[in-house]
Short mmCIF file of C-alpha atoms in Angstrom, two decimals:
data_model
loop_
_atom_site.label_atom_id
_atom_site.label_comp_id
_atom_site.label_asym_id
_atom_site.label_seq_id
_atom_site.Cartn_x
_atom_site.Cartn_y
_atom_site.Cartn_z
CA UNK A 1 69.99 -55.47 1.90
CA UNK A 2 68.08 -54.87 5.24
CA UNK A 3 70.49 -52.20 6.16
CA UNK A 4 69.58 -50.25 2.33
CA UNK A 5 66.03 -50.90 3.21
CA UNK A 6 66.67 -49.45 6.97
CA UNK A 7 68.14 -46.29 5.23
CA UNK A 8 65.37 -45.36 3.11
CA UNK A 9 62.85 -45.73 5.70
CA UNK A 10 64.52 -43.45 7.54
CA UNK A 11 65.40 -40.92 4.63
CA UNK A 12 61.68 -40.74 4.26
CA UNK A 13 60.61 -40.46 7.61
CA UNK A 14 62.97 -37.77 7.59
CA UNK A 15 61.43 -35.73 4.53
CA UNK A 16 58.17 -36.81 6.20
CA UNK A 17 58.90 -34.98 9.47
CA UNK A 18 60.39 -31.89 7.90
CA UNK A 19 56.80 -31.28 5.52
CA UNK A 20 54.64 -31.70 8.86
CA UNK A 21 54.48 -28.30 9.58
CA UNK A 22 53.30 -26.85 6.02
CA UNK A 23 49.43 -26.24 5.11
CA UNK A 24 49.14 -29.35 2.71
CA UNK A 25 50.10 -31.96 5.44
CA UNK A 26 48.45 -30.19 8.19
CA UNK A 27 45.25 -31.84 9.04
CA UNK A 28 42.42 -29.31 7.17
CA UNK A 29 45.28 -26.78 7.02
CA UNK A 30 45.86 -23.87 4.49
CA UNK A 31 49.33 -22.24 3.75
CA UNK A 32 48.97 -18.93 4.17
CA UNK A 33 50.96 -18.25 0.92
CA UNK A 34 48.16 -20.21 -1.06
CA UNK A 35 45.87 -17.02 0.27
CA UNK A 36 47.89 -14.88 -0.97
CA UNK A 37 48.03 -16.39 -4.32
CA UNK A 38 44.26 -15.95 -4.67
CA UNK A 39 44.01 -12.44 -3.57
CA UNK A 40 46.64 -11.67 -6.49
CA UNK A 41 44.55 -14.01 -8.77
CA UNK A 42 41.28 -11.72 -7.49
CA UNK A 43 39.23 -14.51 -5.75
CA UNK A 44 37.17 -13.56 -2.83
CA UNK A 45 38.89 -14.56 0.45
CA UNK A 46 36.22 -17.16 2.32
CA UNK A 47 37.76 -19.65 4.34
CA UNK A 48 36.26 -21.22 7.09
CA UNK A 49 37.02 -23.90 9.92
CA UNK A 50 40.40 -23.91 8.56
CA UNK A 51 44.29 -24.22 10.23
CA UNK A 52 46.30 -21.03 8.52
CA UNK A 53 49.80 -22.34 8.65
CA UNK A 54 52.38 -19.78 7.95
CA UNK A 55 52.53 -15.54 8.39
CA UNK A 56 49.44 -14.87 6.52
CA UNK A 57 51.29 -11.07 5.17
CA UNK A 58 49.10 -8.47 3.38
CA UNK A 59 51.28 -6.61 2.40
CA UNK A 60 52.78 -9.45 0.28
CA UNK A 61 50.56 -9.01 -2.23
CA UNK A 62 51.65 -8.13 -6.25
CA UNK A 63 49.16 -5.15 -6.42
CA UNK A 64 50.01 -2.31 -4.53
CA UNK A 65 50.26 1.99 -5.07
CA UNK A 66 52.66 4.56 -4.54
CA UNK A 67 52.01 7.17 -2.23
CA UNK A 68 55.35 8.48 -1.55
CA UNK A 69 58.90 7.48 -1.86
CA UNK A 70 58.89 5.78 1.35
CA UNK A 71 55.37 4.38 1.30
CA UNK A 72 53.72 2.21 -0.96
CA UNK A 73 49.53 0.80 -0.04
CA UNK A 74 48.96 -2.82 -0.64
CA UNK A 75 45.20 -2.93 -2.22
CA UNK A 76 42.88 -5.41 -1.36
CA UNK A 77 39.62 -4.77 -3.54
CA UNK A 78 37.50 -7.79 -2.79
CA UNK A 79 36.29 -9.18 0.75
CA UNK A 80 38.14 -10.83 2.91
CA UNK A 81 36.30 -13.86 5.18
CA UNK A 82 37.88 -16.03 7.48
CA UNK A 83 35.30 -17.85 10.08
CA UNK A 84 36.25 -20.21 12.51
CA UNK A 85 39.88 -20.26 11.58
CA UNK A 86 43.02 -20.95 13.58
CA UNK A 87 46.23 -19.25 13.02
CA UNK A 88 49.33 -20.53 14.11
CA UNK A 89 51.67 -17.78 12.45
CA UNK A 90 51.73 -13.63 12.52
CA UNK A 91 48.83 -11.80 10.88
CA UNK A 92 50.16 -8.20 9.52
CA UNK A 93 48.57 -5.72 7.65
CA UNK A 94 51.91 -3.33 7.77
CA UNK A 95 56.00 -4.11 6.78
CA UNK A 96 58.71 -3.17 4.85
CA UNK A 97 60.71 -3.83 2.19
CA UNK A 98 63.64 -2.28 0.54
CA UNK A 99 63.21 0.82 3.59
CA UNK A 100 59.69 1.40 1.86
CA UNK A 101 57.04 0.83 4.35
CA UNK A 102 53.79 -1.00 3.04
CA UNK A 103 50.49 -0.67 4.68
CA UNK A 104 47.03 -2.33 3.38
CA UNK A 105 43.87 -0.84 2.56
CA UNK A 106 41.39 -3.07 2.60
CA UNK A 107 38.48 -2.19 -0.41
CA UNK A 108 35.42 -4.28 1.37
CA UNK A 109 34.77 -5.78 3.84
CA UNK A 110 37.09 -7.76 6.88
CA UNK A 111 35.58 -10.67 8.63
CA UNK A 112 37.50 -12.18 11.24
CA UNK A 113 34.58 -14.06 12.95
CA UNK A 114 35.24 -16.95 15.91
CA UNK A 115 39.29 -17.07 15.09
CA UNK A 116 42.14 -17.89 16.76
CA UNK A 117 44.85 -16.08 16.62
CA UNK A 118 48.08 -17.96 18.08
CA UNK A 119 50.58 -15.55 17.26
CA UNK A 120 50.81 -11.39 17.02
CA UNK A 121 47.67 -10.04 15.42
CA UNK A 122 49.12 -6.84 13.92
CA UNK A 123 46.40 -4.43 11.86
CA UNK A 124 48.05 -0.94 12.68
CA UNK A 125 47.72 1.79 9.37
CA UNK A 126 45.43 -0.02 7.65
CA UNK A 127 42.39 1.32 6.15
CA UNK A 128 38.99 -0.75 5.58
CA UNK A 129 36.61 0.70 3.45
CA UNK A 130 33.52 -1.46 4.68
CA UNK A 131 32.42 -3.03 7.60
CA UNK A 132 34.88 -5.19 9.89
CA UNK A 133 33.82 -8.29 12.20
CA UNK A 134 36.00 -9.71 14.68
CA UNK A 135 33.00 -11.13 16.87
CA UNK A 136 34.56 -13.92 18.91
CA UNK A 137 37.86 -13.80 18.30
CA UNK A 138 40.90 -14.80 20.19
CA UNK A 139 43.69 -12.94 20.49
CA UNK A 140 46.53 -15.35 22.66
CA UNK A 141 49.46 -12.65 21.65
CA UNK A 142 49.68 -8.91 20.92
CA UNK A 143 46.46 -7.57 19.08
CA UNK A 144 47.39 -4.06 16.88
CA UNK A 145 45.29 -2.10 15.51
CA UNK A 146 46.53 1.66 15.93
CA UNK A 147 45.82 4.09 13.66
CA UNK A 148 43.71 2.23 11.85
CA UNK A 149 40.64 4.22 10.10
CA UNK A 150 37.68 1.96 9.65
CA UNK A 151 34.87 3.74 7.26
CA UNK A 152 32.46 1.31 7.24
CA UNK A 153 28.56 1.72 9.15
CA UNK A 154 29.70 -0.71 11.79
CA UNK A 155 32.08 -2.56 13.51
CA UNK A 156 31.96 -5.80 15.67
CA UNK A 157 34.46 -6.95 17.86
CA UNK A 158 31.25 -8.30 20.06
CA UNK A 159 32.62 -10.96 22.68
CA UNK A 160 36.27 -10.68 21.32
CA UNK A 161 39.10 -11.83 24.07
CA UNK A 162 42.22 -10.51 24.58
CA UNK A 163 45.14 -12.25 26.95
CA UNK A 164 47.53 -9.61 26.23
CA UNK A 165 47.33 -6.18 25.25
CA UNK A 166 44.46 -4.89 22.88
CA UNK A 167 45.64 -1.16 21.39
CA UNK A 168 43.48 0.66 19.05
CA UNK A 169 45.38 4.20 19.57
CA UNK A 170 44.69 6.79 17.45
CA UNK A 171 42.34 5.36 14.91
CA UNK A 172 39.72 6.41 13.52
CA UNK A 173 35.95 4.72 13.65
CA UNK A 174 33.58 5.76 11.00
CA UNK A 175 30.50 3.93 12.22
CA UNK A 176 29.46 2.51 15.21
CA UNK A 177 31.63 0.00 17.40
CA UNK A 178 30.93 -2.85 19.18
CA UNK A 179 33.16 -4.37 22.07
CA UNK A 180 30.22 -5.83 23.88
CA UNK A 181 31.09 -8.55 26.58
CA UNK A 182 34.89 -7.96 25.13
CA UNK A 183 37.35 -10.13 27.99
CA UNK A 184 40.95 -8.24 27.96
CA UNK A 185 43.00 -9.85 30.30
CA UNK A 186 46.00 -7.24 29.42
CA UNK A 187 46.49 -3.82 28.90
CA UNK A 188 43.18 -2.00 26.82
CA UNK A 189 44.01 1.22 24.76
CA UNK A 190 42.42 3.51 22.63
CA UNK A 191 44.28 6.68 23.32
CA UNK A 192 43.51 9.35 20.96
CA UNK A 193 41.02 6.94 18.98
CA UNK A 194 38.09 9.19 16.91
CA UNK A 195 34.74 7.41 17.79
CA UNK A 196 32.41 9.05 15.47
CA UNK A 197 29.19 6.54 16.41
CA UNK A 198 28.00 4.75 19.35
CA UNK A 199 30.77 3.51 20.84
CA UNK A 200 29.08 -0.02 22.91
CA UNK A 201 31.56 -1.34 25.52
CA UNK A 202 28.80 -2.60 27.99
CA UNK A 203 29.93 -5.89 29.95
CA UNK A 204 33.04 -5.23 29.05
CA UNK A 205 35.89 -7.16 31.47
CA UNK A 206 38.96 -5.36 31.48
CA UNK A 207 41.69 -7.27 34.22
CA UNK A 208 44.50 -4.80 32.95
CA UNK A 209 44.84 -0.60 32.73
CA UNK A 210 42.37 0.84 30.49
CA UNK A 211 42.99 4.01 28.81
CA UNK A 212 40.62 6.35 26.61
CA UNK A 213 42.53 9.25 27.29
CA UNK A 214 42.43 12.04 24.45
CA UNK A 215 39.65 9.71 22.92
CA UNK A 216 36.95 11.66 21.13
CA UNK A 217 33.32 10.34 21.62
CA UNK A 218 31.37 12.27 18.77
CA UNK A 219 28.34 10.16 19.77
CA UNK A 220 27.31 7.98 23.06
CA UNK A 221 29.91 5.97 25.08
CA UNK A 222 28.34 3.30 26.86
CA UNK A 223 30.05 1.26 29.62
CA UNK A 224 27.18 -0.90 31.29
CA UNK A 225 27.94 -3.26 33.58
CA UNK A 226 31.46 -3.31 32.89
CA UNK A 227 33.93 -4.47 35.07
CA UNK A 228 37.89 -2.93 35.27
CA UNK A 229 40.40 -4.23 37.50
CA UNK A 230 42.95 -1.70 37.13
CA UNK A 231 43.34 1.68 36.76
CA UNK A 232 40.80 3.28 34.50
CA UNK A 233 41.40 6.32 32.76
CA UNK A 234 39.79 8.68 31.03
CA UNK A 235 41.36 11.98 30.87
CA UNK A 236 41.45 14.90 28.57
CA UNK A 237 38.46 13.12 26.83
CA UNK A 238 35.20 14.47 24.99
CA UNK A 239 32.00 13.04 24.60
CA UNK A 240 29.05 14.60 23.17
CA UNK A 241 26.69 12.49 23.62
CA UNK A 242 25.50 10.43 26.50
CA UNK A 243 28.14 8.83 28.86
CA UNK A 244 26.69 5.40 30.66
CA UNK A 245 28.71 3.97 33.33
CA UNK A 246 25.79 2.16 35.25
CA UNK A 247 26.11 -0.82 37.11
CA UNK A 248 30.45 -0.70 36.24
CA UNK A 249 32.51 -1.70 39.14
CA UNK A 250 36.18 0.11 39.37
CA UNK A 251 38.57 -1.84 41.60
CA UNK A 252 40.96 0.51 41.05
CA UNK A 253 41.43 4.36 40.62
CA UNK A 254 39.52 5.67 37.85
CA UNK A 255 40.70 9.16 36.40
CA UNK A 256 38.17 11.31 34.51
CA UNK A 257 39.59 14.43 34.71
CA UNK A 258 40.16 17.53 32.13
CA UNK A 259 37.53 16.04 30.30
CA UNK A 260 34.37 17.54 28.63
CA UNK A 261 31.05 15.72 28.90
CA UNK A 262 28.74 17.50 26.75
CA UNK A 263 25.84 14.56 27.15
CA UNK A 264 24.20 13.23 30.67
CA UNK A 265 26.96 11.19 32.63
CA UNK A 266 25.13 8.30 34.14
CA UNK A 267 27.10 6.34 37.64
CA UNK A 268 23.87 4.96 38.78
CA UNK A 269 24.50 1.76 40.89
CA UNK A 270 28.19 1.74 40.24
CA UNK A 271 30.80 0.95 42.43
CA UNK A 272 34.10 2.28 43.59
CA UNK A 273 36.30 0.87 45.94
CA UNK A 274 39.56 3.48 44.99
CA UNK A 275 40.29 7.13 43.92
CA UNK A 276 37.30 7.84 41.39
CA UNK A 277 38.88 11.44 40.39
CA UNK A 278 36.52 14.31 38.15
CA UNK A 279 39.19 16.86 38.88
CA UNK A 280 38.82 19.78 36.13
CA UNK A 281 36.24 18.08 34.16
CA UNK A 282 33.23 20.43 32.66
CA UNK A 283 29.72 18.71 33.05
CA UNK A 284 27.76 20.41 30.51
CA UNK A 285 24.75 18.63 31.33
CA UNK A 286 25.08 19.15 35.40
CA UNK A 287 26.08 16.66 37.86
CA UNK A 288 26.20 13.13 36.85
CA UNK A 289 22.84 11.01 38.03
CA UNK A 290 24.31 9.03 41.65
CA UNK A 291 21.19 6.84 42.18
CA UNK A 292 22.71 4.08 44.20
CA UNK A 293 26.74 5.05 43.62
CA UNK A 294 28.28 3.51 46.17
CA UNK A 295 32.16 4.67 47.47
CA UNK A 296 33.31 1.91 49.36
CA UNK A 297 35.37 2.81 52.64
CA UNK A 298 38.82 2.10 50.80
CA UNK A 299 37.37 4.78 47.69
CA UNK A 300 37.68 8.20 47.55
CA UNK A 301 35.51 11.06 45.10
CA UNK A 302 37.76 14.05 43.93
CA UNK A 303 35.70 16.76 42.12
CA UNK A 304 38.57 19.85 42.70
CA UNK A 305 38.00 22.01 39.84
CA UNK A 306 34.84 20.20 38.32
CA UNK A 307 32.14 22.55 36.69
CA UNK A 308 28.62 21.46 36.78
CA UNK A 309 26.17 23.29 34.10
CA UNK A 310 23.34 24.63 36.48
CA UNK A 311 20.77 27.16 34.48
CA UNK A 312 23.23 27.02 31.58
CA UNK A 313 26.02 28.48 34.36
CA UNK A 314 28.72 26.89 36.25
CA UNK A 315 29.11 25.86 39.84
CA UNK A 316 32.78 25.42 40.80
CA UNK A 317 33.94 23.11 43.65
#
């Protein structure tokens, strides 16, 4: 009898242990699945100070459109609201099934505030029709979001940190972006990306390479007190409006060259202790202001090629 008994305890310590990892016995956990099932069902999406167990998959969901033969769009009508989550699995926006790729668009708004994401974070071809907020997230793996088009008036991803790399390659911004006080301990990338407001990346801390090159700045850039601790680049780049990058310190080379600044370029009381390189770049506005730009013995300006706007001509060094 006590050896029946001693079985069944440990049959059902057994079934126990194998349902510890799913959203209903996870301490104030959600399955992602169960999110899934009310997006089909049409419920708004607000979940907050909750554990997402499980690939929470967009493109999982029942309604979607065809565009082609090979690509179908997931469509996500109502908002979608996580604050103050956790997630432990994958968050995708983009798959595939039977060779058809799926990619979401995204109807309203995406909110993202204060979470945690454990695993890849993967966004790329996704479209969001209104505003997006990832202010304060955490990205602890990948973070994707290339060629992405966001439409919406504005888009926070105020004091978001990132401990690999961050890509937002050739996307598209509608509105005006937000990466204030961002923390990138990887690589940062927004090759190619269409800024088309104020694009805010003041206090920005950036330990890996940064790259803007081909990025098109159809308003301000602004780069404030920034700080990048790796190569900085920002070639074959155009900004119309005003370019800030006062009070930044580059501890590494920093390449703007081939580039066209049609605004003021601002390097007051920046810092450059390595190759800080203008080579070929037009300055439509003449020389940048230098009040207090300091070259450090182990930096070195290159300005071959440069053209400075003087009188509405050109001065060539």
């Amino acid at each position: 009898m006590k050896k029946q008994l001693t079985s069944i305890l440990v049959i059902l310590l057994m079934v126990t242990g194998c349902r510890a990892n799913s959203g209903e016995t996870t301490n104030n956990g959600i399955d992602a699945g169960q999110i899934v099932n009310n997006i089909n069902k049409g419920k708004a999406v607000v979940v907050q100070g909750k554990i997402v167990t499980g690939d929470l998959d967009f493109t999982a969901i029942k309604k979607n459109s065809i565009f082609s033969s090979s690509l179908r769009i997931a469509e996500i009508g109502i908002p979608v609201t996580f604050i103050d989550c956790i997630f432990l699995g994958r968050v995708t926006a983009n798959g595939q099934k039977d060779k058809v790729a799926i990619i979401t668009r995204f109807g309203s708004s995406v909110t993202f505030e204060a979470c945690d994401f454990r695993n890849e974070a993967d966004f790329s071809n996704c479209t969001v029709e209104g505003m997006v907020n990832f202010t304060g997230a955490i990205f602890r793996e990948k973070a994707l979001f290339n060629n992405v088009t966001f439409k919406g008036r504005q888009v926070y991803f105020t004091a978001f940190s990132s401990e690999k790399l961050f890509s937002m390659q050739e996307s598209q911004i509608d509105g005006s972006a937000d990466f204030f006080k961002g923390k990138v301990n990887g690589k940062l990338s927004f090759q190619s990306t269409d800024f088309r407001g104020t694009a805010r990346f003041s206090d920005l801390d950036c330990s890996g390479k940064s790259d803007f090159s081909l990025a098109n700045f159809r308003n301000d850039a602004l780069f404030t007190y920034a700080s990048f601790g790796s190569d900085f680049r920002m070639t074959d780049v155009h900004v119309a409006g005003r370019l800030d990058l006062i009070s930044v310190n580059f501890n590494s080379g920093a390449w703007l060259t081939n580039a066209v600044f049609s605004g003021r370029v601002n390097l007051t009381k920046s810092v450059v202790r390595a190759v800080f390189d203008m080579s070929g770049s037009v300055f439509m506005q003449g020389k940048p202001v230098t009040e207090e730009f300091t070259i450090e013995k182990t930096g070195q300006l290159i300005t071959k090629g440069a053209k400075f706007a003087v009188l509405n001509e050109f001065t060539i060094e």
